[in-house]
mmCIF file of C-alpha atoms in Angstrom:
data_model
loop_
_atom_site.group_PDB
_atom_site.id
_atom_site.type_symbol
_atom_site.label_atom_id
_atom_site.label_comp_id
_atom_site.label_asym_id
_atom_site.label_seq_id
_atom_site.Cartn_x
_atom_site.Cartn_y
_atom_site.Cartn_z
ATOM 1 C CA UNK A 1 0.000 0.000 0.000
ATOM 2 C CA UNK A 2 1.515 3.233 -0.991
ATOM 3 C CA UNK A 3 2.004 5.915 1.452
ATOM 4 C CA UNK A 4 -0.669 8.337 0.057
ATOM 5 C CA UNK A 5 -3.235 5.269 -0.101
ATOM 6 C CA UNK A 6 -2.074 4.808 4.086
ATOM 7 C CA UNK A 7 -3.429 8.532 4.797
ATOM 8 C CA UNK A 8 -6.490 8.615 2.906
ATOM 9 C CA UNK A 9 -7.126 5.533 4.670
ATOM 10 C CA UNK A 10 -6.448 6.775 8.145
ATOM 11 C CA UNK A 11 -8.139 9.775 7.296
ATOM 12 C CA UNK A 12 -11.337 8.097 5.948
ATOM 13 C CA UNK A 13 -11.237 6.361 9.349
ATOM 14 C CA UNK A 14 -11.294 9.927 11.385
ATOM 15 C CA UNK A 15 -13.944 11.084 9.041
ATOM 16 C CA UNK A 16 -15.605 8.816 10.119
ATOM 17 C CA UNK A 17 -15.758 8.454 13.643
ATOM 18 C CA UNK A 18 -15.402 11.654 14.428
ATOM 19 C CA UNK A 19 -18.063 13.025 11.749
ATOM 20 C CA UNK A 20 -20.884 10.325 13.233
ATOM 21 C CA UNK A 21 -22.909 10.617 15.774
ATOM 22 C CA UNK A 22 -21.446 9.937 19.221
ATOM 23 C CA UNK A 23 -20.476 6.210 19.467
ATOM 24 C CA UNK A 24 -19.398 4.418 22.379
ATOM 25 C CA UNK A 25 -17.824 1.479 23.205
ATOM 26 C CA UNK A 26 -15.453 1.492 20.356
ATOM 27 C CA UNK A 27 -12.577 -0.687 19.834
ATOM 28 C CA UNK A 28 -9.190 -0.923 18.018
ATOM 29 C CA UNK A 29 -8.555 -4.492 17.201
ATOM 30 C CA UNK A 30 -5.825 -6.112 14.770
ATOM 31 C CA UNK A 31 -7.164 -7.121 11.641
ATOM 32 C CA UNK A 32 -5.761 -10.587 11.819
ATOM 33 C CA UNK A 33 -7.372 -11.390 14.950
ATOM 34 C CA UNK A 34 -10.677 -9.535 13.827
ATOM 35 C CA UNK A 35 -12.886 -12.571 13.193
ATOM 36 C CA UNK A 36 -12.545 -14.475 16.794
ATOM 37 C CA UNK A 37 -12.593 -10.843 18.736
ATOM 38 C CA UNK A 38 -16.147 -10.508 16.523
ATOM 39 C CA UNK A 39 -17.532 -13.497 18.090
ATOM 40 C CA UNK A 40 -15.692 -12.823 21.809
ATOM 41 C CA UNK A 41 -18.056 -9.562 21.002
ATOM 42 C CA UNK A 42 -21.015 -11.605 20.290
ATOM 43 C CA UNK A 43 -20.941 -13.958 23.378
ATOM 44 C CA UNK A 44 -20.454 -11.226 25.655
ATOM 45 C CA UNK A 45 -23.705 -9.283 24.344
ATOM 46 C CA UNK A 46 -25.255 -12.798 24.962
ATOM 47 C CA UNK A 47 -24.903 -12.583 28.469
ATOM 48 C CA UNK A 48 -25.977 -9.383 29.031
ATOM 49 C CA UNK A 49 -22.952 -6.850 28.366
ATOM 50 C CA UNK A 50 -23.477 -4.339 26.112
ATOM 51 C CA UNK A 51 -22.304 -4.166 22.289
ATOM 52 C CA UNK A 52 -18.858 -2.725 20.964
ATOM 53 C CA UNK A 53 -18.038 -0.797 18.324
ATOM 54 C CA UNK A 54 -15.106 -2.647 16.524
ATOM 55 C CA UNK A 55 -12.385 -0.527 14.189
ATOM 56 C CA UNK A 56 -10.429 -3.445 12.286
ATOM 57 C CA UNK A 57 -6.769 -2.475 11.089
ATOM 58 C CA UNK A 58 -2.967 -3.351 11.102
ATOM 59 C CA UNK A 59 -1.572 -2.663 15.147
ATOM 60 C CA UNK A 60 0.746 -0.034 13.521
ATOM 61 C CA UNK A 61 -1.815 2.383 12.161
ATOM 62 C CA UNK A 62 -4.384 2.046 15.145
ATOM 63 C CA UNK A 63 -1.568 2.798 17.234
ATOM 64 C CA UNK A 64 -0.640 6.153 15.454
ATOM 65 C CA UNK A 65 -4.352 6.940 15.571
ATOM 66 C CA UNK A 66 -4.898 6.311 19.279
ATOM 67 C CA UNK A 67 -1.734 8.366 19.659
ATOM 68 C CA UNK A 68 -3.556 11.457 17.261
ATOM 69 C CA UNK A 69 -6.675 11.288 19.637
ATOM 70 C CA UNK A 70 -9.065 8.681 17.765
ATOM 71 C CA UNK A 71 -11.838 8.332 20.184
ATOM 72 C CA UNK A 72 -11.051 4.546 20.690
ATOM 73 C CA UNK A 73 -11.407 2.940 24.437
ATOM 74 C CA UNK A 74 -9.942 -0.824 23.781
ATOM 75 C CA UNK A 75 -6.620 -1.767 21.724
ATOM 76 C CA UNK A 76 -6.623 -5.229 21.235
ATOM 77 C CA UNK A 77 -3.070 -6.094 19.123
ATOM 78 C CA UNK A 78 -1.641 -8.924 17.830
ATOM 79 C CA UNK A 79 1.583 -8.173 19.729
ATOM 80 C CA UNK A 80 2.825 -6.194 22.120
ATOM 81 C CA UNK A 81 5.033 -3.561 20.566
ATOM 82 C CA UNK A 82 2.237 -1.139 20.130
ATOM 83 C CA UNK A 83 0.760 -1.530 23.017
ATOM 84 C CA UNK A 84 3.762 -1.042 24.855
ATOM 85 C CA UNK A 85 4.790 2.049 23.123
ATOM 86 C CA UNK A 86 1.495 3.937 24.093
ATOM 87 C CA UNK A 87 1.938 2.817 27.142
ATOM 88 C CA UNK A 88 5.132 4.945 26.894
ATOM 89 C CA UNK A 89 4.265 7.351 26.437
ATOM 90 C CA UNK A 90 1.559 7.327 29.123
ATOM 91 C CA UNK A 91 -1.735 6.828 26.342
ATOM 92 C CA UNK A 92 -2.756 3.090 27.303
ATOM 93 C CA UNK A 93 -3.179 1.835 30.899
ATOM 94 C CA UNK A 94 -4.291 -1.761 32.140
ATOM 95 C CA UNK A 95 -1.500 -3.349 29.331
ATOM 96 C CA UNK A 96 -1.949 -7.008 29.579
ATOM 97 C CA UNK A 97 -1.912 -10.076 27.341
ATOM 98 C CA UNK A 98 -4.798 -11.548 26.665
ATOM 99 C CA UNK A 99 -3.876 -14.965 24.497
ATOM 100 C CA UNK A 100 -0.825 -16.093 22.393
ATOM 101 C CA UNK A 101 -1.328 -16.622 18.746
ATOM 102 C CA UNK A 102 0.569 -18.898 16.163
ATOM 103 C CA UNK A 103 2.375 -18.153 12.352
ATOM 104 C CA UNK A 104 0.851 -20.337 9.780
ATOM 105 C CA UNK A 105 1.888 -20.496 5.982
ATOM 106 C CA UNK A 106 -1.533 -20.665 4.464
ATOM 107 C CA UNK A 107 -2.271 -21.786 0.650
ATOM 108 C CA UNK A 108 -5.789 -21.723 -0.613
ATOM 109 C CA UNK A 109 -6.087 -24.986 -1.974
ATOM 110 C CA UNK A 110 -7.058 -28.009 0.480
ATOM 111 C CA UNK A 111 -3.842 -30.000 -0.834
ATOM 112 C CA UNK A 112 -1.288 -30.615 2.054
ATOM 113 C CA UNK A 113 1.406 -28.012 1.851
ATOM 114 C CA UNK A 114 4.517 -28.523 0.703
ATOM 115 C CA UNK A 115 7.032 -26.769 2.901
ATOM 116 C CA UNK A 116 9.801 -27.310 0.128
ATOM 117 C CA UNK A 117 7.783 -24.896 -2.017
ATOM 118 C CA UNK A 118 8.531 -21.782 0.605
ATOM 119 C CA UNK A 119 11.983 -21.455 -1.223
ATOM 120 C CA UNK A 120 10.703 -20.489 -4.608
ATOM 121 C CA UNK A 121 6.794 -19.652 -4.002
ATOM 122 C CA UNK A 122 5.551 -15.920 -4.159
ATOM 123 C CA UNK A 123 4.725 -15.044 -0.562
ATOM 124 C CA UNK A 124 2.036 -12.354 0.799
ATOM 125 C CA UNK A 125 3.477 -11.524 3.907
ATOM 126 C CA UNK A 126 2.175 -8.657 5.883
ATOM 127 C CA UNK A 127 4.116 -5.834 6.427
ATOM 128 C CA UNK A 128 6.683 -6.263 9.136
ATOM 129 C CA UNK A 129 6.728 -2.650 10.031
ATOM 130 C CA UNK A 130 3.031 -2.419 11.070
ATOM 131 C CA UNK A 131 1.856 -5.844 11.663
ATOM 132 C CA UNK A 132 2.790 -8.573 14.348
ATOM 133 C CA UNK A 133 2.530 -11.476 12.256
ATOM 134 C CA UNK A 134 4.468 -9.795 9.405
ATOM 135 C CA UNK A 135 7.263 -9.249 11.590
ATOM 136 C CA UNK A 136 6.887 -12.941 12.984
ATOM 137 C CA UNK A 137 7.290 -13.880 9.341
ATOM 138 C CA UNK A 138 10.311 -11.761 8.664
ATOM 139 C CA UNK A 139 11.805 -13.376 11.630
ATOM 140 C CA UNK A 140 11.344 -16.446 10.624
ATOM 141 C CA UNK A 141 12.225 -16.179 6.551
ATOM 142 C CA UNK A 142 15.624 -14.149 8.272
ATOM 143 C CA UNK A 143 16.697 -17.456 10.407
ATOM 144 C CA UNK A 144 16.380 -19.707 7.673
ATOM 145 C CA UNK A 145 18.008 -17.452 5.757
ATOM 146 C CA UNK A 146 15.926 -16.385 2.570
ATOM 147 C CA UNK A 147 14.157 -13.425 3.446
ATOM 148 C CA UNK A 148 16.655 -11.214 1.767
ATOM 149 C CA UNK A 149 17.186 -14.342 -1.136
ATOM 150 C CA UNK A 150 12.845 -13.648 -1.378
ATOM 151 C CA UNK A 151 12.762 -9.826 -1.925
ATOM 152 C CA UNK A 152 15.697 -9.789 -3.977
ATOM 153 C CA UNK A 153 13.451 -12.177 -6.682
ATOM 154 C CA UNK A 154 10.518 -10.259 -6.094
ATOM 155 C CA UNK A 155 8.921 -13.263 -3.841
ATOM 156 C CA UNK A 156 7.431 -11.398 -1.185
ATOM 157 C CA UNK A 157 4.561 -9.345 -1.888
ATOM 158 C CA UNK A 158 4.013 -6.952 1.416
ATOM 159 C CA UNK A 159 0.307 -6.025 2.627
ATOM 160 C CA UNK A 160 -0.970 -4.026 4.673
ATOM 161 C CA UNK A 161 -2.769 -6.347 6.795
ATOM 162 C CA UNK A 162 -3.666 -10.262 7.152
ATOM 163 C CA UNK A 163 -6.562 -10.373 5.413
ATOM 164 C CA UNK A 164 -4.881 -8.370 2.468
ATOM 165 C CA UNK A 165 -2.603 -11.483 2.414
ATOM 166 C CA UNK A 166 -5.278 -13.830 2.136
ATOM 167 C CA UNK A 167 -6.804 -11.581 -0.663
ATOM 168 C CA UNK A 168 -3.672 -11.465 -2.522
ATOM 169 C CA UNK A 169 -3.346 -15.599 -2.691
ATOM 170 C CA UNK A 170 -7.446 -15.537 -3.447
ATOM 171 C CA UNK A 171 -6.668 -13.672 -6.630
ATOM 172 C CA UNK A 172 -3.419 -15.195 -7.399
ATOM 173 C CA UNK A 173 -0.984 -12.609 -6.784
ATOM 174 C CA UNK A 174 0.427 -15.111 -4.512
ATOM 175 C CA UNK A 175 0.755 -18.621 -3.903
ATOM 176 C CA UNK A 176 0.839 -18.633 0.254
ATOM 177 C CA UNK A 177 0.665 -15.899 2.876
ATOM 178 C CA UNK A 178 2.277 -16.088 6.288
ATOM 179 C CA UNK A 179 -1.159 -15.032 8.643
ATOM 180 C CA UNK A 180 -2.551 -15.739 12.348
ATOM 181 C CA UNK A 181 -3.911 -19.216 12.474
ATOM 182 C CA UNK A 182 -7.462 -17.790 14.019
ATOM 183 C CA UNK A 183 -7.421 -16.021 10.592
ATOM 184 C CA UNK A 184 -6.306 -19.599 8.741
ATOM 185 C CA UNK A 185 -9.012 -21.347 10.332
ATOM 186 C CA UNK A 186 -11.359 -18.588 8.510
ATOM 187 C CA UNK A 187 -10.246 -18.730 5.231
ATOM 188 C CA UNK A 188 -10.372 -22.447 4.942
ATOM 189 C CA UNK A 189 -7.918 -24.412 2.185
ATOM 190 C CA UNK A 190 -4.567 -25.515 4.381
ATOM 191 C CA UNK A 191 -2.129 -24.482 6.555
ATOM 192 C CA UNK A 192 1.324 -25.602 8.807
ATOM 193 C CA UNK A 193 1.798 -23.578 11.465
ATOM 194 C CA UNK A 194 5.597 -22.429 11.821
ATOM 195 C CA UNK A 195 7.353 -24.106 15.261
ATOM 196 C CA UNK A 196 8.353 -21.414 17.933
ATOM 197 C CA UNK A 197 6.550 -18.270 15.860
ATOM 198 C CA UNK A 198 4.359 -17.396 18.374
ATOM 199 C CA UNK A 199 3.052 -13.962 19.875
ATOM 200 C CA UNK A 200 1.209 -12.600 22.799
ATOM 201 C CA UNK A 201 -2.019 -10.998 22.041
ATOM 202 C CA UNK A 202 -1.893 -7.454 23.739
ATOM 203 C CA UNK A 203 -4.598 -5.256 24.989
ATOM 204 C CA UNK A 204 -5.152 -2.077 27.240
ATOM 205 C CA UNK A 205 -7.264 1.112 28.180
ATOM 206 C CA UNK A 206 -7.082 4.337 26.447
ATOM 207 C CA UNK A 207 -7.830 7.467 28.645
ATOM 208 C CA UNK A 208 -11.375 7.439 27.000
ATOM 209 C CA UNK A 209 -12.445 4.016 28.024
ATOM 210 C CA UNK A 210 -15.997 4.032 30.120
ATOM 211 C CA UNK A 211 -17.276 1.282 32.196
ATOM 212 C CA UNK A 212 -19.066 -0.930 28.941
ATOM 213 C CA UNK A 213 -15.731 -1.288 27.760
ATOM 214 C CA UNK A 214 -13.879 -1.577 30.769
ATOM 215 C CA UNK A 215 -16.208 -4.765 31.681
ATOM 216 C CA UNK A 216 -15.438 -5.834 27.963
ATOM 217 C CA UNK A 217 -11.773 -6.025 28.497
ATOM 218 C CA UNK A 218 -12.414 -7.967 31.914
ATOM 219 C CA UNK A 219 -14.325 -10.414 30.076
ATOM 220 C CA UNK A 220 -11.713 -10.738 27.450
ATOM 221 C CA UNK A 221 -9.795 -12.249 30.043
ATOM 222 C CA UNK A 222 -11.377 -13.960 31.622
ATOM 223 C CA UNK A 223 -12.280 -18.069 31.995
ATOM 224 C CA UNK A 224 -15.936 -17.187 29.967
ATOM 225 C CA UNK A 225 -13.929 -16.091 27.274
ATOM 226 C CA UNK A 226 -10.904 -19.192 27.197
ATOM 227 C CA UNK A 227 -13.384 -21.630 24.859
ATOM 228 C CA UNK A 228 -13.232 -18.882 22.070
ATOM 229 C CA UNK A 229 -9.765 -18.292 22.089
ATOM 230 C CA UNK A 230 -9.160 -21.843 22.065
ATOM 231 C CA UNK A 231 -11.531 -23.030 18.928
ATOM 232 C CA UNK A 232 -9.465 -20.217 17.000
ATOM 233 C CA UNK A 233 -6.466 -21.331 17.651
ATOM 234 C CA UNK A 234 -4.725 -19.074 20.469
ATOM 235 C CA UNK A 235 -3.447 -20.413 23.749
ATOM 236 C CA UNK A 236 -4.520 -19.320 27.071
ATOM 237 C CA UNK A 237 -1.792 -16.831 28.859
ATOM 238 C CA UNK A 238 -0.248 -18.145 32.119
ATOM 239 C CA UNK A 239 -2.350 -14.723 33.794
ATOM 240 C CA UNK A 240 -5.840 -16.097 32.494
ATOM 241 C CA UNK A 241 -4.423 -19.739 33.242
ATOM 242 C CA UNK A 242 -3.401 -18.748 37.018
ATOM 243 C CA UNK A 243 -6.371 -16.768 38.139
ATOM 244 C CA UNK A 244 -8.082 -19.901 36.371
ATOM 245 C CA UNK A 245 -7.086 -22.299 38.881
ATOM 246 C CA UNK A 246 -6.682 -19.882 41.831
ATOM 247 C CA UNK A 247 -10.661 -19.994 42.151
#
């Protein structure tokens, strides 16, 4: 995504919320991890808390927008970089991780993937910069030693986002992205996930959070939510684990 495309992007998003009526409850959430968080959402209005707005986008740009005022309560990343560097500089409270997600290398078709094929396939990868999985990926292309090899040929295409990597393999830009495995379990065909590529899921409280959302992010960690986490694929933090069995 160029850079122009970035800030009519981010701006369409301020337009937005801050040209609509007065919306509450609104949270940031990483794109990759968009599709479980939507149905943490839903179970939680199920038992009587009330609905959240949800903003979906890469961790990088919802950071600089929390940091430019957006009127978000809730971050929820797919890492902890951001989260920690609001928390820096003193613009997210209550920082704690809330699961731990896995790398995959996803390919649309059901066939079993062939590993050997990451050597010379065209890759969406998300972009390292901006994304946790991205940089995951980067990590892990750099200690086998190809990532440089990859960009040299013109093998990686970088995305904005997750699901911008599973669009770009859907239309055959690319053969296989490197995305969450909640997000692999969504788009179907197959997947491997990548041994010791693993993140904690991040979350915390902007200045502007009320009480809705402030029982929202209890609820994100706690035991009620563990079964949703764990059908899309994340593990259960040792904080969630511990208070867990301390009851």
């Amino acid at each position: 995504m160029s850079r122009s495309v970035r800030i009519l992007a981010v701006a369409s998003v301020f337009l937005f919320l801050f040209g609509s009526p007065v919306m509450a409850n609104i949270v940031a959430v990483a794109a990759g991890i968009a599709p479980c968080v939507e149905e943490v959402v839903d179970n939680y209005v199920k038992s009587g808390g009330e609905p959240m707005e949800l903003v979906k986008e890469a961790c990088g740009p919802l950071a600089r927008q929390i940091a430019l005022g957006a009127p978000y309560e809730l971050f929820l990343a797919s890492e902890p970089r951001w989260p920690n560097w609001l928390k820096e500089k003193g613009l997210l409270t209550d920082v704690d991780a809330f699961a731990i997600g896995q790398l995959t290398l996803w390919q649309v078709s059901p066939e079993t993937i062939d590993e050997a094929k990451i050597q010379t396939a065209i890759i969406a990868v998300p972009d390292p910069e901006t994304t946790a999985y991205g940089n995951l990926a980067k990590q892990y292309l750099d200690k086998i030693g190809i990532w440089d090899k990859k960009m040299t040929e013109k093998k990686i295409i970088l995305v904005g986002s997750a699901p911008q990597a599973v669009a770009a393999v859907k239309a055959r830009t690319a053969e296989m992205a490197f995305i969450p495995l909640s997000m692999a379990i969504k788009a179907e065909g197959s997947y491997v996930s990548i041994p010791g590529m693993t993140i904690e899921q991040v979350g915390g409280l902007t200045a502007k959070a009320g009480e809705g959302v402030r029982k929202f992010w209890a609820f994100c960690r706690s035991e009620n939510a563990t079964p949703m986490w764990l059908k899309w694929g994340f593990v259960v933090p040792d904080n969630i684990q511990k208070e867990k069995t301390s009851k």
